[in-house]
Amino acid sequence: MILWNLKKIITKRKVVTSLAKKAKKEIAMEEALWKSADKLRGSVEPAEYKHIVLSLFFLKFASDKFEECRNKIIATHGEKYADMKPFYTQENVFYLPEESRWKYIIENAKQDDIALKIDTALYTIEKNNPALRGALPDNYYSRLHIDTAKLASLLDEINRINTDDKENDIIGRVYEYFLSKFALAEGKGKGEFYTPKCIVNLIAEMLEPYDGILYDPCCGSGGMFVQSIKFVEAHSGNKKKVSIYGQEYTNTTFKLAKMNLAIRGISANLGEMAANTFTNDQHKDLKADFIMANPPFNQKQWRVENELVDDPRWNGYEVPPTSNANYGWILNIVSKLSQNGVAGFLLANGALSEDGTELKIRQQLIENGLVEAIITLPRNLFYTTDISVTLWILNKNKNARTLEQNGKLKRYRDRRDEVLFMDLRQMGSPYEKKYIELTENDRKKVTDVYHAWQQVGYEKNYEDVPEFCYSAHRDEIAEKGYTLVPSRYIEFINRDENIDFDTKMKGLQAELTELLVQEEKSKADLLSVFKELGYEIKL
């Protein structure tokens, strides 16, 4: 306990010290975005920053892809083919007339009518590309009346951003950054809009969505789809064999998804409009082979009392309570699974052990043999929340069977009475200063264990590993009251029993001494700065 408290003190002092340091850090894309937004101070409300920057970012992104494709066409076929639209269409790239190109916008950035030119560029792109219908702002920049000099400065900042990021859901990433920077209520603590690439990749690598219908009931900016298609392409699959369906409640985010998918040439059915998945299901009769989702965490009052009590999605289960939508999302997902469907989705850890109606539903899911794997993820994966999150894998068919996937034959064993528990909290590497990401090696370790556990011969290829994984029988889960908390099953080692107290204390002593010295120096620097400014602080 003493050691643990000392660690807490040291951690807090590290935070204080880091805040006091004046050394310059490497500027990531997010910091570049912040500098862009900073140009708008005093001109518009902070809540508008993300919309203003995002559309300009989209324009640059689309233009950069266009210019890259244009150069390839010229190099391959010659200059005379550079403006033939079919060459761009076959590469899933928007053809942009001159007035819609970023180069044209930058060249005219200081003109008094630059806002009108931006609006014209966006209107032209949307008019010529049906997949973008309703996704881009209409006459937006002209109505903002931003000072020409400020708008030109903003364009100059965005021009510095490198959009050559073919792997990420970059549109969603930009949007999520602004939500976290301003801590807006519309996104705080929910984790929607942008799911980190490493988590989407982990889900895709576990589900292997090579062929069939892929569905996301709360698709946000479409990141699950973007990364899933990247996974298929990376494994030499055919993305034309994957049909995409999704739904999104927030109109702004619905537009983001259309923008994000269209710019990447991904066809998708997102429904006729932005709509609530529970009260206005856009895909009522859909049966999906793969479901990937990151629902809003612990959504309150998601339905009014006595509403949706007879909804067919709860068929055979208790009606999810109004106080929390977690189990509403779970049962919506279950109802959409095809006969052999498999789902991977994220929920806050509380859903693993909630009592009352949630417990009854969880028991039904376990007894019906639907729960395949429960995986605790590291903290600090998301921009907008640091709460602990769990990945659930549900499988409609855990029977023994042989299946061909992407040209490979796999023999699955009967797993109806088993659930695989995994804990990844000791995995992950630092990412952009304060976040954690699962590396490719981390994900491979997880997926190798998962797939070995699923298949015939697992006795030779799988074993329970303390602090990492455990295969539990349904009877054991019943004995523990149908909780799905991994730590109730996975063995954990008490390392404090093997600690050399004197050695540990000397190490902590040296570390704390260094931190105190750094703090005193930072304190002196801060006092000196205030004194130079004429606001001396006397202690």
XYZ file of C-alpha atoms in Angstrom:
539
model
C 0.000 0.000 0.000
C 2.911 2.382 0.839
C 4.512 1.735 -2.526
C 1.208 2.256 -4.314
C 0.632 5.636 -2.595
C 4.158 6.748 -3.429
C 3.539 5.850 -7.071
C 0.390 8.013 -7.038
C 2.365 10.958 -5.624
C 5.065 10.563 -8.269
C 2.484 10.321 -11.058
C 0.808 13.548 -9.914
C 4.152 15.339 -9.709
C 4.981 14.179 -13.242
C 1.780 15.809 -14.458
C 2.604 19.070 -12.658
C 6.154 19.045 -13.986
C 5.076 18.385 -17.562
C 2.642 21.295 -17.420
C 5.367 23.615 -16.181
C 7.913 22.673 -18.846
C 8.360 25.207 -21.631
C 10.238 22.905 -23.999
C 8.698 22.582 -27.446
C 7.135 19.262 -28.407
C 6.734 17.736 -31.828
C 3.482 18.974 -33.377
C 1.151 16.158 -34.408
C -1.701 16.488 -36.868
C -4.058 17.313 -34.007
C -1.863 20.229 -32.918
C -1.825 21.507 -36.483
C -5.620 21.392 -36.407
C -5.639 23.374 -33.201
C -3.458 26.037 -34.794
C -5.958 26.156 -37.636
C -8.866 26.662 -35.246
C -6.897 29.287 -33.345
C -7.074 31.480 -36.444
C -10.853 31.692 -35.948
C -10.817 33.138 -32.440
C -13.124 36.137 -32.140
C -14.738 35.508 -35.517
C -17.093 32.619 -34.770
C -18.253 30.580 -31.792
C -15.862 27.758 -30.764
C -18.601 25.199 -31.450
C -18.358 26.135 -35.149
C -14.614 25.573 -35.420
C -14.888 21.899 -36.250
C -17.396 22.462 -39.067
C -15.335 25.238 -40.648
C -12.037 23.386 -40.501
C -13.464 19.993 -41.422
C -14.999 21.069 -44.742
C -11.778 22.809 -45.737
C -9.827 19.745 -44.679
C -12.134 17.600 -46.811
C -11.535 19.923 -49.770
C -7.776 19.589 -49.372
C -8.011 15.819 -48.869
C -10.108 15.398 -52.029
C -7.778 17.670 -53.985
C -4.646 15.883 -52.854
C -6.119 12.545 -53.972
C -7.150 14.140 -57.278
C -3.665 15.571 -57.910
C -2.047 12.234 -57.072
C -4.324 10.437 -59.526
C -3.840 13.157 -62.154
C -0.057 12.785 -62.023
C -0.362 9.002 -62.459
C -2.656 9.445 -65.483
C -0.247 11.892 -67.103
C 2.720 9.619 -66.427
C 0.909 6.567 -67.826
C -1.236 7.928 -70.651
C -0.050 11.450 -71.362
C -1.232 15.030 -70.734
C -4.219 14.831 -73.110
C -5.961 12.300 -70.800
C -5.492 14.369 -67.626
C -9.035 15.771 -67.705
C -10.951 12.670 -68.751
C -13.328 11.878 -65.891
C -13.579 8.064 -66.457
C -9.898 7.672 -65.582
C -10.630 9.120 -62.132
C -13.873 7.213 -61.659
C -12.177 3.850 -62.173
C -9.729 4.766 -59.404
C -12.568 5.822 -57.061
C -11.283 9.398 -57.075
C -13.461 12.498 -57.481
C -12.744 14.422 -60.677
C -12.421 18.076 -59.664
C -12.864 20.942 -62.115
C -10.316 23.712 -61.698
C -12.498 25.902 -59.449
C -12.830 23.023 -56.948
C -9.147 22.280 -56.603
C -7.229 23.225 -53.475
C -4.503 24.819 -55.567
C -7.053 27.271 -56.993
C -8.373 28.071 -53.502
C -4.890 28.780 -52.152
C -3.969 30.939 -55.130
C -7.058 33.075 -54.441
C -6.916 32.938 -50.645
C -6.450 36.708 -50.228
C -9.209 37.719 -52.636
C -12.251 39.435 -51.124
C -14.558 36.768 -52.559
C -12.596 33.770 -51.209
C -15.568 32.640 -49.072
C -17.733 32.493 -52.187
C -15.024 30.576 -54.037
C -14.897 27.974 -51.241
C -18.694 27.604 -51.295
C -18.604 27.234 -55.076
C -15.907 24.568 -54.883
C -17.890 22.503 -52.364
C -21.150 22.926 -54.288
C -19.505 21.806 -57.526
C -18.002 18.685 -55.929
C -21.345 17.664 -54.423
C -23.290 18.356 -57.635
C -20.949 16.173 -59.687
C -20.828 13.303 -57.190
C -24.217 11.807 -56.175
C -22.667 9.859 -53.289
C -22.087 13.206 -51.565
C -25.674 14.424 -51.887
C -26.528 16.409 -48.756
C -23.126 15.847 -47.165
C -21.374 19.167 -47.825
C -22.334 22.608 -46.418
C -24.417 24.878 -48.619
C -23.339 28.528 -48.941
C -21.777 28.151 -45.507
C -18.609 30.239 -45.672
C -20.324 33.219 -47.295
C -22.825 33.308 -44.425
C -20.111 33.239 -41.756
C -18.684 36.617 -42.822
C -15.196 35.740 -41.610
C -12.610 38.455 -42.175
C -10.737 37.753 -45.420
C -7.327 37.996 -43.739
C -8.356 35.497 -41.052
C -9.804 33.088 -43.588
C -6.632 33.344 -45.699
C -4.539 32.630 -42.598
C -6.718 29.618 -41.805
C -6.300 28.282 -45.341
C -2.557 28.698 -45.010
C -2.518 26.598 -41.809
C -4.616 23.837 -43.357
C -2.332 23.879 -46.382
C 0.484 22.748 -44.066
C -1.366 19.587 -42.990
C -0.278 16.369 -44.638
C -3.384 14.420 -45.702
C -1.405 11.404 -46.879
C -3.035 9.070 -44.368
C -4.496 6.176 -46.313
C -5.043 3.956 -43.277
C -7.013 6.049 -40.806
C -10.624 7.187 -40.656
C -9.068 10.615 -40.963
C -12.336 12.573 -41.285
C -13.638 11.059 -38.060
C -10.294 11.594 -36.378
C -10.366 15.323 -37.158
C -13.930 15.665 -35.878
C -13.248 13.736 -32.682
C -10.237 15.908 -31.989
C -12.340 19.051 -31.923
C -14.890 17.409 -29.650
C -12.164 16.517 -27.168
C -10.463 19.921 -27.422
C -13.603 21.825 -26.544
C -15.143 19.073 -24.345
C -18.499 19.510 -26.036
C -21.493 17.806 -24.466
C -22.444 16.262 -27.824
C -19.501 13.917 -27.719
C -17.983 13.948 -24.253
C -17.702 10.594 -22.551
C -19.497 8.631 -25.244
C -16.684 7.582 -27.532
C -18.749 7.954 -30.679
C -17.710 9.492 -34.028
C -14.182 8.119 -34.129
C -13.065 4.700 -32.939
C -9.248 4.430 -32.847
C -7.792 2.616 -35.824
C -6.057 -0.003 -33.677
C -9.366 -1.063 -32.088
C -11.248 -1.229 -35.393
C -8.387 -3.265 -36.828
C -8.511 -5.616 -33.844
C -12.247 -6.201 -34.356
C -11.799 -6.725 -38.106
C -8.897 -9.131 -37.560
C -11.015 -11.167 -35.148
C -14.225 -11.181 -37.233
C -12.513 -11.407 -40.657
C -15.305 -9.733 -42.697
C -14.225 -10.990 -46.122
C -17.561 -11.820 -47.700
C -21.145 -10.820 -46.854
C -23.162 -8.026 -45.273
C -21.403 -5.690 -42.823
C -23.600 -3.569 -40.551
C -22.995 -0.816 -37.988
C -26.126 0.418 -36.136
C -24.388 3.583 -34.885
C -21.812 4.201 -37.583
C -20.640 7.675 -36.570
C -18.250 8.956 -39.220
C -18.011 5.527 -40.875
C -14.646 4.545 -39.410
C -15.608 0.904 -38.909
C -16.355 0.624 -42.611
C -13.178 2.399 -43.701
C -10.906 0.165 -41.655
C -12.838 -3.020 -42.520
C -12.390 -2.409 -46.226
C -8.693 -1.690 -45.591
C -8.469 -5.035 -43.792
C -10.073 -6.882 -46.723
C -7.740 -5.196 -49.215
C -4.668 -5.855 -47.036
C -5.478 -9.581 -47.028
C -5.982 -9.754 -50.793
C -9.739 -9.990 -50.408
C -12.337 -8.516 -52.756
C -14.099 -5.491 -51.249
C -16.879 -5.874 -53.824
C -17.960 -8.989 -51.917
C -18.718 -6.850 -48.845
C -22.067 -5.004 -48.734
C -22.159 -2.148 -46.234
C -25.175 -1.001 -44.228
C -25.226 1.559 -41.459
C -27.263 4.085 -39.531
C -26.446 7.267 -37.639
C -28.635 9.419 -35.400
C -26.892 12.814 -35.552
C -27.388 14.658 -38.833
C -23.937 16.273 -38.760
C -22.258 12.914 -38.209
C -24.465 11.274 -40.841
C -23.058 13.791 -43.327
C -19.535 13.054 -42.105
C -20.030 9.358 -42.794
C -21.256 10.033 -46.335
C -18.288 12.350 -46.884
C -15.805 9.879 -45.417
C -17.029 6.889 -47.440
C -17.549 8.762 -50.695
C -14.049 10.213 -50.703
C -12.697 6.665 -50.423
C -14.955 5.200 -53.089
C -16.811 2.961 -50.624
C -20.457 2.278 -51.497
C -22.820 2.058 -48.525
C -26.496 2.139 -47.622
C -26.810 4.457 -44.609
C -30.579 4.745 -44.845
C -32.645 7.589 -46.229
C -31.766 9.989 -43.428
C -30.099 10.459 -40.073
C -32.363 8.588 -37.645
C -32.578 6.976 -34.203
C -31.772 3.262 -34.581
C -34.252 2.309 -31.870
C -37.266 4.409 -32.862
C -36.688 4.669 -36.623
C -34.752 1.587 -37.750
C -33.613 2.191 -41.336
C -32.827 -1.498 -41.915
C -35.670 -3.388 -40.222
C -35.364 -6.634 -42.176
C -31.576 -6.698 -42.394
C -29.649 -9.838 -41.450
C -25.919 -9.172 -41.318
C -23.008 -11.587 -41.502
C -20.771 -9.164 -39.616
C -21.647 -6.390 -37.186
C -19.053 -3.937 -35.907
C -20.120 -1.130 -33.594
C -19.072 1.404 -30.979
C -22.382 2.512 -29.411
C -22.591 5.584 -27.135
C -21.422 4.459 -23.713
C -24.060 4.220 -20.958
C -26.675 6.193 -22.905
C -29.395 7.403 -20.508
C -33.129 7.654 -21.161
C -32.797 6.181 -24.634
C -36.515 5.379 -24.758
C -39.499 6.689 -22.833
C -41.383 4.450 -20.442
C -43.793 2.035 -22.171
C -42.193 2.770 -25.560
C -40.792 -0.124 -27.659
C -41.888 -2.703 -25.065
C -43.214 -4.994 -27.810
C -40.352 -4.363 -30.226
C -39.468 -7.581 -32.119
C -35.781 -6.969 -31.454
C -36.275 -8.063 -27.839
C -37.987 -11.285 -28.925
C -37.212 -14.010 -26.381
C -35.425 -11.615 -24.016
C -36.333 -9.204 -21.233
C -37.129 -5.630 -22.343
C -33.994 -3.493 -21.807
C -34.468 -0.844 -19.070
C -34.910 2.815 -19.935
C -32.090 3.885 -17.596
C -29.256 2.593 -19.813
C -29.144 1.669 -23.505
C -26.261 -0.825 -23.273
C -28.468 -3.902 -23.442
C -30.756 -2.239 -25.973
C -27.745 -2.030 -28.282
C -26.784 -5.631 -27.532
C -30.244 -6.972 -28.381
C -30.501 -4.795 -31.493
C -27.222 -6.349 -32.640
C -28.388 -9.889 -31.799
C -31.604 -9.334 -33.788
C -29.624 -8.283 -36.869
C -27.280 -11.277 -36.966
C -27.706 -13.785 -39.762
C -27.749 -17.526 -39.059
C -23.935 -17.595 -39.051
C -23.447 -13.964 -38.089
C -20.739 -12.686 -35.758
C -20.538 -9.304 -34.022
C -17.780 -7.283 -32.361
C -18.738 -4.158 -30.417
C -17.531 -1.943 -27.581
C -19.303 -1.234 -24.302
C -18.335 0.369 -20.993
C -17.157 -2.185 -18.433
C -20.249 -1.729 -16.297
C -22.282 -3.789 -18.781
C -20.331 -6.884 -17.752
C -21.845 -7.052 -14.282
C -25.004 -4.933 -14.168
C -27.792 -6.408 -12.055
C -31.567 -6.486 -12.481
C -32.934 -6.754 -15.998
C -29.442 -6.538 -17.491
C -28.389 -9.622 -15.498
C -31.401 -11.565 -16.805
C -30.578 -10.624 -20.403
C -26.903 -11.476 -19.914
C -27.854 -14.876 -18.506
C -30.103 -15.511 -21.520
C -27.293 -14.560 -23.924
C -24.876 -16.940 -22.185
C -27.371 -19.799 -21.990
C -28.228 -19.324 -25.671
C -24.547 -19.815 -26.492
C -24.139 -16.398 -28.128
C -21.266 -14.950 -26.086
C -17.965 -15.996 -27.668
C -15.337 -13.681 -26.177
C -15.065 -10.827 -23.678
C -11.922 -8.688 -23.926
C -10.904 -5.930 -21.510
C -9.054 -3.139 -23.348
C -6.386 -0.729 -22.049
C -7.442 2.709 -20.825
C -6.786 5.979 -22.693
C -7.597 4.589 -26.133
C -10.166 7.277 -26.944
C -9.944 11.027 -27.404
C -13.172 11.844 -25.561
C -13.125 9.426 -22.630
C -10.614 7.506 -20.528
C -13.081 5.038 -18.999
C -12.424 1.317 -19.202
C -13.956 -0.344 -22.236
C -14.690 -3.945 -23.173
C -14.850 -5.617 -26.566
C -17.702 -8.152 -26.842
C -17.710 -10.870 -29.497
C -21.089 -12.531 -30.116
C -21.442 -15.479 -32.494
C -24.751 -16.877 -33.742
C -23.138 -20.184 -34.739
C -20.579 -21.652 -32.316
C -21.227 -25.181 -33.566
C -18.537 -27.429 -35.023
C -18.289 -26.704 -38.760
C -15.905 -26.239 -41.658
C -15.788 -22.844 -43.330
C -13.872 -21.388 -46.262
C -12.683 -17.830 -45.665
C -10.761 -15.894 -48.281
C -9.559 -19.111 -49.912
C -8.568 -20.806 -46.659
C -10.360 -23.759 -45.070
C -10.987 -23.488 -41.329
C -12.331 -26.216 -39.058
C -14.180 -24.816 -36.065
C -14.888 -26.861 -32.946
C -18.077 -26.791 -30.836
C -17.755 -23.834 -28.430
C -21.390 -23.376 -27.389
C -20.631 -24.009 -23.700
C -17.473 -21.886 -23.564
C -16.513 -18.222 -23.389
C -12.989 -16.875 -23.937
C -11.925 -14.107 -21.536
C -8.944 -11.874 -22.309
C -7.350 -8.926 -20.487
C -5.237 -6.523 -22.561
C -4.607 -3.877 -19.911
C -0.881 -4.671 -19.809
C -0.606 -4.210 -23.570
C -0.346 -1.070 -25.666
C 2.217 1.623 -26.449
C 2.147 5.421 -25.924
C 0.530 7.300 -28.775
C 0.487 11.074 -29.318
C 1.657 11.942 -25.824
C -1.244 10.864 -23.630
C -3.021 8.078 -25.508
C -2.440 4.335 -25.815
C -2.664 2.201 -28.941
C -2.479 -1.537 -29.508
C 0.423 -2.258 -31.836
C 0.312 -4.699 -34.729
C 2.206 -7.229 -32.577
C -0.274 -6.755 -29.724
C -3.202 -7.398 -32.038
C -1.530 -10.434 -33.594
C -0.997 -11.964 -30.178
C -4.690 -11.479 -29.353
C -6.069 -12.732 -32.666
C -3.725 -15.727 -32.755
C -5.002 -16.836 -29.347
C -8.635 -16.191 -30.307
C -8.482 -18.115 -33.579
C -6.503 -20.984 -32.009
C -9.154 -21.264 -29.274
C -11.944 -21.383 -31.886
C -10.552 -24.146 -34.039
C -10.137 -27.911 -33.965
C -6.879 -28.890 -32.273
C -7.075 -26.024 -29.793
C -5.828 -28.377 -27.030
C -2.382 -28.184 -28.664
C -2.500 -24.550 -29.780
C -4.259 -22.814 -26.885
C -3.607 -22.601 -23.155
C -4.858 -20.399 -20.323
C -2.272 -17.737 -19.492
C -2.290 -15.911 -16.133
C -3.159 -12.198 -16.459
C -3.993 -12.651 -20.154
C -6.575 -15.283 -21.116
C -8.878 -17.973 -19.763
C -11.455 -20.269 -21.358
C -14.463 -20.602 -19.030
C -17.224 -23.214 -19.186
C -20.837 -22.078 -18.956
C -21.223 -23.890 -15.595
C -18.359 -21.878 -14.109
C -19.947 -18.648 -15.338
C -23.268 -19.676 -13.781
C -21.508 -20.364 -10.457
C -20.165 -16.815 -10.473
C -23.627 -15.328 -11.009
C -23.316 -14.805 -14.779
C -20.807 -11.996 -14.436
C -18.645 -11.452 -17.512
C -15.865 -9.502 -15.811
C -12.646 -11.123 -17.139
C -10.754 -10.677 -13.868
C -13.247 -13.013 -12.176
C -11.898 -15.839 -14.333
C -8.349 -14.958 -15.398
C -5.660 -15.758 -12.825
C -3.772 -12.719 -11.524
C -0.399 -12.886 -9.758
C 0.305 -10.892 -6.589
C 3.657 -9.379 -7.494
C 3.973 -7.476 -4.192
C 4.973 -10.749 -2.527
C 8.188 -10.872 -4.579
C 9.233 -7.233 -4.268
C 12.611 -6.380 -2.711
C 11.367 -3.496 -0.566
C 14.755 -1.822 -0.015
C 15.691 -1.919 -3.721
C 12.278 -0.608 -4.732
C 12.376 2.220 -2.198
C 15.845 3.331 -3.312
C 14.624 3.439 -6.913
C 11.581 5.479 -5.924
C 13.790 7.749 -3.791
C 16.009 8.571 -6.774
C 13.026 9.124 -9.064
C 11.239 11.373 -6.583
C 14.425 13.380 -5.923
C 14.813 14.071 -9.653
C 11.166 15.089 -9.962
C 11.418 17.506 -7.024
C 14.531 19.124 -8.527
C 12.731 19.533 -11.874
C 9.704 20.998 -10.118
C 11.801 23.574 -8.274
C 13.468 24.595 -11.522
C 10.103 24.905 -13.276
C 8.778 26.930 -10.359
C 11.760 29.303 -10.569
C 11.267 29.686 -14.339
C 7.592 30.552 -13.914
C 8.307 33.112 -11.172
C 10.965 34.699 -13.400
C 8.553 34.983 -16.361
C 5.896 36.705 -14.234
C 8.502 39.071 -12.787
C 9.704 40.056 -16.279
C 6.110 40.790 -17.258
C 5.728 43.116 -14.283
C 3.492 40.795 -12.272
C 5.933 39.489 -9.691
C 4.601 36.720 -7.484
C 5.783 37.071 -3.909
C 5.612 33.883 -1.856
